[in-house]
PDB file of C-alpha atoms in Angstrom:
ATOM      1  CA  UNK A   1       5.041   8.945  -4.294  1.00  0.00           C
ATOM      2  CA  UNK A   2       3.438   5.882  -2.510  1.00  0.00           C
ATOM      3  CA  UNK A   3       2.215   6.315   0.960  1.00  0.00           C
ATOM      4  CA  UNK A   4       4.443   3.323   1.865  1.00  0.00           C
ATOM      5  CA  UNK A   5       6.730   1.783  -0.285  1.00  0.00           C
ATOM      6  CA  UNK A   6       8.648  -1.564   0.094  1.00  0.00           C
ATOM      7  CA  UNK A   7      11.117  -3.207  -2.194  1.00  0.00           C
ATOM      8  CA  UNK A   8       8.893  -5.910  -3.608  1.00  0.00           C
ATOM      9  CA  UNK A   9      12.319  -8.321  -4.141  1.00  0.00           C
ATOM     10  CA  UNK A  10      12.126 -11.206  -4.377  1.00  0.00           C
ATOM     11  CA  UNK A  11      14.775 -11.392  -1.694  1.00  0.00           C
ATOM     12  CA  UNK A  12      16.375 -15.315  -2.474  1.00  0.00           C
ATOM     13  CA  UNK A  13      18.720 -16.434   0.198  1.00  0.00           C
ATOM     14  CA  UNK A  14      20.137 -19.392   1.828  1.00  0.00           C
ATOM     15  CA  UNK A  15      18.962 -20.782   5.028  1.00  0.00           C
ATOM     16  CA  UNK A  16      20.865 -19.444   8.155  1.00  0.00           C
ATOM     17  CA  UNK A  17      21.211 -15.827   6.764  1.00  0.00           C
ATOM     18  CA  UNK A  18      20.109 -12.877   7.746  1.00  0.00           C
ATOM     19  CA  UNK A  19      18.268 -10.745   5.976  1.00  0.00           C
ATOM     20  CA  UNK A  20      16.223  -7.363   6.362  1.00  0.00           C
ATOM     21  CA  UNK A  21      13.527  -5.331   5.124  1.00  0.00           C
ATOM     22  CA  UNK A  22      12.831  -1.362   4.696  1.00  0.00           C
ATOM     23  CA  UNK A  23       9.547   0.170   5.003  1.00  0.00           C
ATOM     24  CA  UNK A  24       9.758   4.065   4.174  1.00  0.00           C
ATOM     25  CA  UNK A  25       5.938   6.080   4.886  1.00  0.00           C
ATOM     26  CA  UNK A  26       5.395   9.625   3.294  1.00  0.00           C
ATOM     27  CA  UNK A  27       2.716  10.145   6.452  1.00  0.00           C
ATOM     28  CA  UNK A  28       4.541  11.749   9.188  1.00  0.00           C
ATOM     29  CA  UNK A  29       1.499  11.838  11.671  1.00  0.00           C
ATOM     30  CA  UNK A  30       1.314   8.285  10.989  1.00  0.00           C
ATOM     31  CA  UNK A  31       0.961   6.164  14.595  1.00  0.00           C
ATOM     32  CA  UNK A  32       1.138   2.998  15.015  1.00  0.00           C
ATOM     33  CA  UNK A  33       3.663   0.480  12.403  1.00  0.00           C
ATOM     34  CA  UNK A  34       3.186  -3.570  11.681  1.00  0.00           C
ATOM     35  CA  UNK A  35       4.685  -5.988  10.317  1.00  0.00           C
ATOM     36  CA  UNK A  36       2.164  -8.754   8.554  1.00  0.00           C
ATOM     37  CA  UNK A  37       3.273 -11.801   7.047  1.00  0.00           C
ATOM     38  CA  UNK A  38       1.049 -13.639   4.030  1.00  0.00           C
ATOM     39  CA  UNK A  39       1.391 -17.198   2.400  1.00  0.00           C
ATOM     40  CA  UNK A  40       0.305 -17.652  -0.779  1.00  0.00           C
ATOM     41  CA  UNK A  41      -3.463 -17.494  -1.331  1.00  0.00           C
ATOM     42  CA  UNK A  42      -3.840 -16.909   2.835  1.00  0.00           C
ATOM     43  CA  UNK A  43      -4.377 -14.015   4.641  1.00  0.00           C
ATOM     44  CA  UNK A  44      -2.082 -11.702   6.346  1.00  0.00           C
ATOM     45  CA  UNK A  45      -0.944 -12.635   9.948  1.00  0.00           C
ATOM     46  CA  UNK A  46       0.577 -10.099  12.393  1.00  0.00           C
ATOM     47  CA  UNK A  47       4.241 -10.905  12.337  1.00  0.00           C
ATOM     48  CA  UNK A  48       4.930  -8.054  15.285  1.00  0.00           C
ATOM     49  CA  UNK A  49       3.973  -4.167  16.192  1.00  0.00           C
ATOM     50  CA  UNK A  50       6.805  -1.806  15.476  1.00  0.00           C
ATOM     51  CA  UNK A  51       8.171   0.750  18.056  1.00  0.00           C
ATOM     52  CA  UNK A  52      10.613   3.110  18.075  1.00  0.00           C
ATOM     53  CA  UNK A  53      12.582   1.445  20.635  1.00  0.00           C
ATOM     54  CA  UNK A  54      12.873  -1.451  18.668  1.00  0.00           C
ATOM     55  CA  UNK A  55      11.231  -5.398  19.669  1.00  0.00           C
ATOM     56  CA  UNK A  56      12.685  -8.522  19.132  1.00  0.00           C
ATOM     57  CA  UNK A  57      10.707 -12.180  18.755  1.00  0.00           C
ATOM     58  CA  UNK A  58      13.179 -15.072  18.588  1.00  0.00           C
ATOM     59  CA  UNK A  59      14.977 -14.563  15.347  1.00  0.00           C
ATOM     60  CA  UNK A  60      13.002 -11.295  14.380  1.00  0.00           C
ATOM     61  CA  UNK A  61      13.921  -7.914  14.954  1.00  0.00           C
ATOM     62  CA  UNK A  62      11.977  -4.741  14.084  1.00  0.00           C
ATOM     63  CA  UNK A  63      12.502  -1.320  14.090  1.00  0.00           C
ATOM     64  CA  UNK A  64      11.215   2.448  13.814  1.00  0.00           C
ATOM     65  CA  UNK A  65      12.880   5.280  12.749  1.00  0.00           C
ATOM     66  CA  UNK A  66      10.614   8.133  12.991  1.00  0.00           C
ATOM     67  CA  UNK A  67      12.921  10.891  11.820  1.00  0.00           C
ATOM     68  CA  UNK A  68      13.845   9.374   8.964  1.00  0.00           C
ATOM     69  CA  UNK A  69       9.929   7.504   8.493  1.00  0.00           C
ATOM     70  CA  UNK A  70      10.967   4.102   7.872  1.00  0.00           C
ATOM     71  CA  UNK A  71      10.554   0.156   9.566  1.00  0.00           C
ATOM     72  CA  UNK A  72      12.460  -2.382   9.449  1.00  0.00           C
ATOM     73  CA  UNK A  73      12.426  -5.787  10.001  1.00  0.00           C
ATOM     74  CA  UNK A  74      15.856  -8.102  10.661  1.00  0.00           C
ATOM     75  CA  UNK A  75      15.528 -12.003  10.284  1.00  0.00           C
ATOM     76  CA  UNK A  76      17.938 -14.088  11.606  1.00  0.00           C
ATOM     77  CA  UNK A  77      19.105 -17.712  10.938  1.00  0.00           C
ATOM     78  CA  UNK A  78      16.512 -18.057   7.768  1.00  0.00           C
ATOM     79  CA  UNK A  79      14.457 -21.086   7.806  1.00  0.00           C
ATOM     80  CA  UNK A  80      12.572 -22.280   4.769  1.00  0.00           C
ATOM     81  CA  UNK A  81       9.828 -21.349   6.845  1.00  0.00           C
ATOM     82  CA  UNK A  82      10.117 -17.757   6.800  1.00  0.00           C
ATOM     83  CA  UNK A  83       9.569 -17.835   2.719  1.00  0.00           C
ATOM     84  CA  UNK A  84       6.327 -15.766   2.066  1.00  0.00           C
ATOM     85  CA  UNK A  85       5.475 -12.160   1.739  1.00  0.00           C
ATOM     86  CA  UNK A  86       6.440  -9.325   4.157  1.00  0.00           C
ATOM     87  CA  UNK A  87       4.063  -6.738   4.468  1.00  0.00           C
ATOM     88  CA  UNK A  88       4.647  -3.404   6.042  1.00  0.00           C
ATOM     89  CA  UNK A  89       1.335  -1.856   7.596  1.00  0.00           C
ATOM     90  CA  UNK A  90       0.807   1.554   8.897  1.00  0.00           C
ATOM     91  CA  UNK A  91      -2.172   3.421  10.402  1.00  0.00           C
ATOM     92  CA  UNK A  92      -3.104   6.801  10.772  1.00  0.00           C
ATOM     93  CA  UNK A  93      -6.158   9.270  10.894  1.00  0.00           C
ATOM     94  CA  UNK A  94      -7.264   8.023  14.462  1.00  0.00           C
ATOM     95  CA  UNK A  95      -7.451   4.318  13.121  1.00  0.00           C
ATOM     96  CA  UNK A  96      -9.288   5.218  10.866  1.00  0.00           C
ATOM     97  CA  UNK A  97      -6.760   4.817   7.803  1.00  0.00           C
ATOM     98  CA  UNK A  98      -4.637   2.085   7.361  1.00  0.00           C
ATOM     99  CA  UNK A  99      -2.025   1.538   4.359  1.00  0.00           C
ATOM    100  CA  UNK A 100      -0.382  -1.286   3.133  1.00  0.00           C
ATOM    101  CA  UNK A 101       3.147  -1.654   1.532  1.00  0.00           C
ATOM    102  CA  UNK A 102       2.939  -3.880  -1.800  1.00  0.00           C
ATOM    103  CA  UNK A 103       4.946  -6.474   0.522  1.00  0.00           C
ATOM    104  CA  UNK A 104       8.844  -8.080  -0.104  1.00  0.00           C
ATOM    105  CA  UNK A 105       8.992 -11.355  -1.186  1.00  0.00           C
ATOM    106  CA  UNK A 106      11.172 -13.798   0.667  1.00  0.00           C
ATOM    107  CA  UNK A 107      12.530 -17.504  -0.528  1.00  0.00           C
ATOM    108  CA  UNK A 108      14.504 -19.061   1.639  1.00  0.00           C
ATOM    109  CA  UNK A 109      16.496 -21.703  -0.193  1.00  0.00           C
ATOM    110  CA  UNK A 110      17.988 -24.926   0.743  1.00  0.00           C
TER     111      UNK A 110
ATOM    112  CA  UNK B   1      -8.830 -18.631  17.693  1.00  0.00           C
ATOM    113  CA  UNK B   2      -9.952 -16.226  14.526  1.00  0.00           C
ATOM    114  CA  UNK B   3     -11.303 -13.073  15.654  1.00  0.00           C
ATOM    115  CA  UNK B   4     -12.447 -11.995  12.512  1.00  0.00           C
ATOM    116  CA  UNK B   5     -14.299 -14.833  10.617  1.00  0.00           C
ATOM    117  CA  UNK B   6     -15.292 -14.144   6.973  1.00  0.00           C
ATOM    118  CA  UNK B   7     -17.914 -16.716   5.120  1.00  0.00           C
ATOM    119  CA  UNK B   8     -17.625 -18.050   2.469  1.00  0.00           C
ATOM    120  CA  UNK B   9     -14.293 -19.419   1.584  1.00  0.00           C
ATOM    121  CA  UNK B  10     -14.738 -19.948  -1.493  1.00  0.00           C
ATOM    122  CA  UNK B  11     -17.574 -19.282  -4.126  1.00  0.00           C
ATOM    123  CA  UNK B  12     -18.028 -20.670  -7.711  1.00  0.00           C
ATOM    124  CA  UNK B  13     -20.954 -18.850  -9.446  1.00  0.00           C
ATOM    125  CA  UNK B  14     -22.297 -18.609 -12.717  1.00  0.00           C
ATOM    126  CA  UNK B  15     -21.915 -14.436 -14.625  1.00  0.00           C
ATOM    127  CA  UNK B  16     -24.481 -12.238 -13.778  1.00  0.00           C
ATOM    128  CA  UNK B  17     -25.224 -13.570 -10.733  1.00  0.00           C
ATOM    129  CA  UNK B  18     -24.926 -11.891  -6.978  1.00  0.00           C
ATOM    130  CA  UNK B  19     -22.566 -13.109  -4.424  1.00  0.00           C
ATOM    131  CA  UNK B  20     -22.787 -12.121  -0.606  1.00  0.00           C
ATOM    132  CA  UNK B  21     -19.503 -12.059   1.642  1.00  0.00           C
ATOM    133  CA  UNK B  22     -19.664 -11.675   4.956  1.00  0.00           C
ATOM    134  CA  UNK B  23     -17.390 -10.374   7.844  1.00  0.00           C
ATOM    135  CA  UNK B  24     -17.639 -10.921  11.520  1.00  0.00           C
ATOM    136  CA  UNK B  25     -15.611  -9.433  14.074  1.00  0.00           C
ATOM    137  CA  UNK B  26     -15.755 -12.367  17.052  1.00  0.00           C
ATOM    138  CA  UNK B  27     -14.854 -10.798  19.922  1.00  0.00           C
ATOM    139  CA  UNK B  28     -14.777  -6.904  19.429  1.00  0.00           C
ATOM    140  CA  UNK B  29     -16.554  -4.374  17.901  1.00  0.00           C
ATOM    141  CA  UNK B  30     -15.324  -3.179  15.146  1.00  0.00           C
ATOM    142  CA  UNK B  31     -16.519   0.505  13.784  1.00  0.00           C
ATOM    143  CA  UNK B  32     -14.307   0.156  10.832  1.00  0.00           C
ATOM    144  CA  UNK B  33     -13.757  -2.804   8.813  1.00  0.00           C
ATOM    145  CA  UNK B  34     -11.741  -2.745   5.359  1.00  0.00           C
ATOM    146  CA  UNK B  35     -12.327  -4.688   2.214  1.00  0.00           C
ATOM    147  CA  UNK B  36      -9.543  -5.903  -0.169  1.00  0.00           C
ATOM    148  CA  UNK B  37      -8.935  -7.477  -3.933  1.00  0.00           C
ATOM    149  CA  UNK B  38      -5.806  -9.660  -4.245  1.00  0.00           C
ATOM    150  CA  UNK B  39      -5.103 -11.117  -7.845  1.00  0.00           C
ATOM    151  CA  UNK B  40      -2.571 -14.282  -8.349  1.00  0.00           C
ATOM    152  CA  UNK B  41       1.055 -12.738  -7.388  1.00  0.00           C
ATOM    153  CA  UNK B  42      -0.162  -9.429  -6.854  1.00  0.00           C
ATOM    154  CA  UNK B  43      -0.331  -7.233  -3.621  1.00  0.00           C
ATOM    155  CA  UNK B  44      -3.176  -6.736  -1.572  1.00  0.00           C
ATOM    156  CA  UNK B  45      -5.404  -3.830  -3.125  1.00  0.00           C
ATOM    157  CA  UNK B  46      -7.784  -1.789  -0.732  1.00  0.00           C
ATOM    158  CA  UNK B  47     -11.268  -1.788  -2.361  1.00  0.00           C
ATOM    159  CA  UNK B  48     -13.478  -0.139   0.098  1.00  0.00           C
ATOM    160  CA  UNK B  49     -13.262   0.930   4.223  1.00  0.00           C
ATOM    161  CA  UNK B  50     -16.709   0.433   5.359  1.00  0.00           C
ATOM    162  CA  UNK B  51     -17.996   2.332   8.611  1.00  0.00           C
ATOM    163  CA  UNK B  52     -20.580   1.385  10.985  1.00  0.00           C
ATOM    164  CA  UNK B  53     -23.773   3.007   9.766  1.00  0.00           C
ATOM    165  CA  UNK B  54     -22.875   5.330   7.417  1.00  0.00           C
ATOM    166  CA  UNK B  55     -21.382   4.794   3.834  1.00  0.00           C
ATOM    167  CA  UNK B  56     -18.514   2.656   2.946  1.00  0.00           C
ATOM    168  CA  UNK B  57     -15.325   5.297   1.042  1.00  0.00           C
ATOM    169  CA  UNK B  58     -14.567   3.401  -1.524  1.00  0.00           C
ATOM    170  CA  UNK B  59     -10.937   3.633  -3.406  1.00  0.00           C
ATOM    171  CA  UNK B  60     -10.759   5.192  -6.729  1.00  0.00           C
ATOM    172  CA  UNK B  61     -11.577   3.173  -9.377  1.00  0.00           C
ATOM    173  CA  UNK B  62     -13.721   0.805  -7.346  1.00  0.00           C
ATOM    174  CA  UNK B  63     -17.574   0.655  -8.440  1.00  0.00           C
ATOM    175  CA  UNK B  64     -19.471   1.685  -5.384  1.00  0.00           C
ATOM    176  CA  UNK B  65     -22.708  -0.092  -7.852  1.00  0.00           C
ATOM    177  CA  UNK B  66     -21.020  -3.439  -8.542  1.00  0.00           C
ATOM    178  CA  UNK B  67     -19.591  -3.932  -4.873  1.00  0.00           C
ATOM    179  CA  UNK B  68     -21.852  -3.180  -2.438  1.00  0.00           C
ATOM    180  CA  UNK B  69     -20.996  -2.651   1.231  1.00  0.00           C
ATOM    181  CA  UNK B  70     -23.496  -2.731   4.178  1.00  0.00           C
ATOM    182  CA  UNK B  71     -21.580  -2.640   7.577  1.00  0.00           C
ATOM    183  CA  UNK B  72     -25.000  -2.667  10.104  1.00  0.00           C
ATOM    184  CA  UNK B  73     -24.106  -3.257  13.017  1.00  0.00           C
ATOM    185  CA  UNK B  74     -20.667  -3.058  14.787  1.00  0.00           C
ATOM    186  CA  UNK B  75     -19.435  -6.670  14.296  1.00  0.00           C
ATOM    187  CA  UNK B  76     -20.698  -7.380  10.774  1.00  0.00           C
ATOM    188  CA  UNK B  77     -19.673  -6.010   7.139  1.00  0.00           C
ATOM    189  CA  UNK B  78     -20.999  -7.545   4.411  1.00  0.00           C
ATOM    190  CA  UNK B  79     -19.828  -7.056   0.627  1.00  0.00           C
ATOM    191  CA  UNK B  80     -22.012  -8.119  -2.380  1.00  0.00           C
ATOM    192  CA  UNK B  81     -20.539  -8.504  -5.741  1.00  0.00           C
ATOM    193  CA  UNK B  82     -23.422  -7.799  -8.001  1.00  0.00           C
ATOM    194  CA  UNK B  83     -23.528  -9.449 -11.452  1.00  0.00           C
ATOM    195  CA  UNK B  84     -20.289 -11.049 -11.127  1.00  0.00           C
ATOM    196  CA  UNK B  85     -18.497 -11.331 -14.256  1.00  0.00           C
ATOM    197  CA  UNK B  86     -15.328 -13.602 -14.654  1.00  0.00           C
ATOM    198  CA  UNK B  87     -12.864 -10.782 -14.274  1.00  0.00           C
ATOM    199  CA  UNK B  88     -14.410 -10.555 -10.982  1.00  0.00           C
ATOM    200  CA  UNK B  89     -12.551 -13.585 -10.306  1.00  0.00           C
ATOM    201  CA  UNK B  90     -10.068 -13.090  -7.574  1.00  0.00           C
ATOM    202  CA  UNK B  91      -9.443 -13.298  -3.612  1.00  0.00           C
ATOM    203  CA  UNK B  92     -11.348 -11.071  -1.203  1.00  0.00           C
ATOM    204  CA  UNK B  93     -10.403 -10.604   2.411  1.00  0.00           C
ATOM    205  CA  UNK B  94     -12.035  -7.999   4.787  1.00  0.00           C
ATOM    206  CA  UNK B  95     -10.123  -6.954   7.933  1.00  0.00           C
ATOM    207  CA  UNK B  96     -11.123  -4.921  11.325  1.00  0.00           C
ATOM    208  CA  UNK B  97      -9.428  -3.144  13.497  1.00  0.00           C
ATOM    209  CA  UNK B  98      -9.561  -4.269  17.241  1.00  0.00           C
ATOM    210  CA  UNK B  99      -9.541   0.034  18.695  1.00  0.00           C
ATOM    211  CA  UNK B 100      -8.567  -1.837  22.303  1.00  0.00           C
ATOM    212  CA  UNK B 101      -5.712  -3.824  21.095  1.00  0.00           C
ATOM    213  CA  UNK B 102      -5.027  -1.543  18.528  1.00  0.00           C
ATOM    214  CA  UNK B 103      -4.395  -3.931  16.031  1.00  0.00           C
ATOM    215  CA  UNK B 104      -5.515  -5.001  12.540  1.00  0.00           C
ATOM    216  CA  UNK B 105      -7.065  -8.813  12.094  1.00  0.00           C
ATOM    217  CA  UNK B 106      -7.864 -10.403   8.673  1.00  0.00           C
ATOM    218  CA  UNK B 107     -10.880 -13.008   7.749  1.00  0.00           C
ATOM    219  CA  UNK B 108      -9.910 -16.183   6.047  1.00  0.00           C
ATOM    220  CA  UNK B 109     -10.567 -14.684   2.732  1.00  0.00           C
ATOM    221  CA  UNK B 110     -12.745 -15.714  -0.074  1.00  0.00           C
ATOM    222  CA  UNK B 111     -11.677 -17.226  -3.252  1.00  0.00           C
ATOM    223  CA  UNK B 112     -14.566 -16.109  -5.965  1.00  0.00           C
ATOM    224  CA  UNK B 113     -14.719 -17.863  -9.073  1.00  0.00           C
ATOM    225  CA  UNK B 114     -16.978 -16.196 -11.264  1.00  0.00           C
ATOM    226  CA  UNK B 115     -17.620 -18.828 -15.058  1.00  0.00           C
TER     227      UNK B 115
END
């Protein structure tokens, strides 16, 4: 089993919808949770830190679940903008470890 | 701004020979910094985490020979692709975690085109 797994999609939708994304982690001493977000041939940009009391950002939502060791991330209201990959990020070992998800692939269409 | 600047952006070299990337954390020091492989459509793969002054623990399957990592002082890791062959071809992007912020920054990448 992966250390964290995503659901590499690709998730199509309209614009306007919402749509979310799970993040499970095998790691249960795992600390801290991210959500990155990558455009083709860029690199990764932090999207927003993941607690367990949840955080919101304008349309995005995220959330931890540490009993059941997953993240999630809710976008709202889908712009064309949001199309790219979604990649969970978690680190453990003191910051000394940090693992990626293979990333969910969203396209927002017109 | 960037806080992690990585040079260069893009490399076109001719197989067999060496190419030198470099990573800079800007305004933190960084005791670990990671290095990644990304092909076209493909996730991010972790190559190496390199540590300030002692050896870089590199990922299995990853030649510790061809891709050489020197991280020297605490805001610079460099990687060196060593006879670069065409399947060496791909995107590299280093990152470093920021201990204070506790968060994870990425260079800019670099695109290596090995002919």
């Amino acid at each position: 089993r992966k250390e964290v797994e995503q659901d590499p999609g690709p998730f199509n939708v309209p614009e306007g919808a919402t749509v979310a994304f799970n993040c499970t982690y095998s790691n249960s001493a795992s600390q801290s949770f991210f959500w990155y977000r990558q455009d083709c041939r860029k690199e990764p940009k932090l999207l927003m830190s993941v607690y367990s009391s949840g955080n919101e950002d304008g349309r995005f939502t995220a959330q931890l679940n540490r009993a059941s060791q997953y993240i999630s991330l809710l976008i709202r209201d889908s712009k064309l903008s949001d199309s790219a990959t979604y990649l969970c990020v978690v680190f453990s070992g003191g910051y000394q470890k940090v693992t990626f998800g293979t990333g969910t692939k969203l396209q927002v269409i017109p | 701004g960037a806080v992690v600047s990585q040079h260069p952006s893009r490399v076109i070299c001719k197989s067999g020979t060496s190419v030198k990337i470099e990573c800079r954390s800007l305004d933190f020091q960084a005791t670990t910094m990671f290095w990644y492989r990304q092909f076209p459509k493909q996730s991010l793969m972790l190559m190496a985490t390199s540590n300030e002054g002692s050896k870089a623990t590199y990922e299995q399957g990853v030649e510790k020979d061809k891709f050489l990592i020197n991280h020297a002082s605490l805001t610079l890791s460099t990687l060196t692709v060593t006879s670069a062959h065409p399947e060496d071809s791909s995107f590299y992007i280093c990152s470093a975690i920021d201990r204070e912020l506790e968060k994870l920054f990425f260079g800019s990448g670099t695109q290596l085109s090995v002919l």
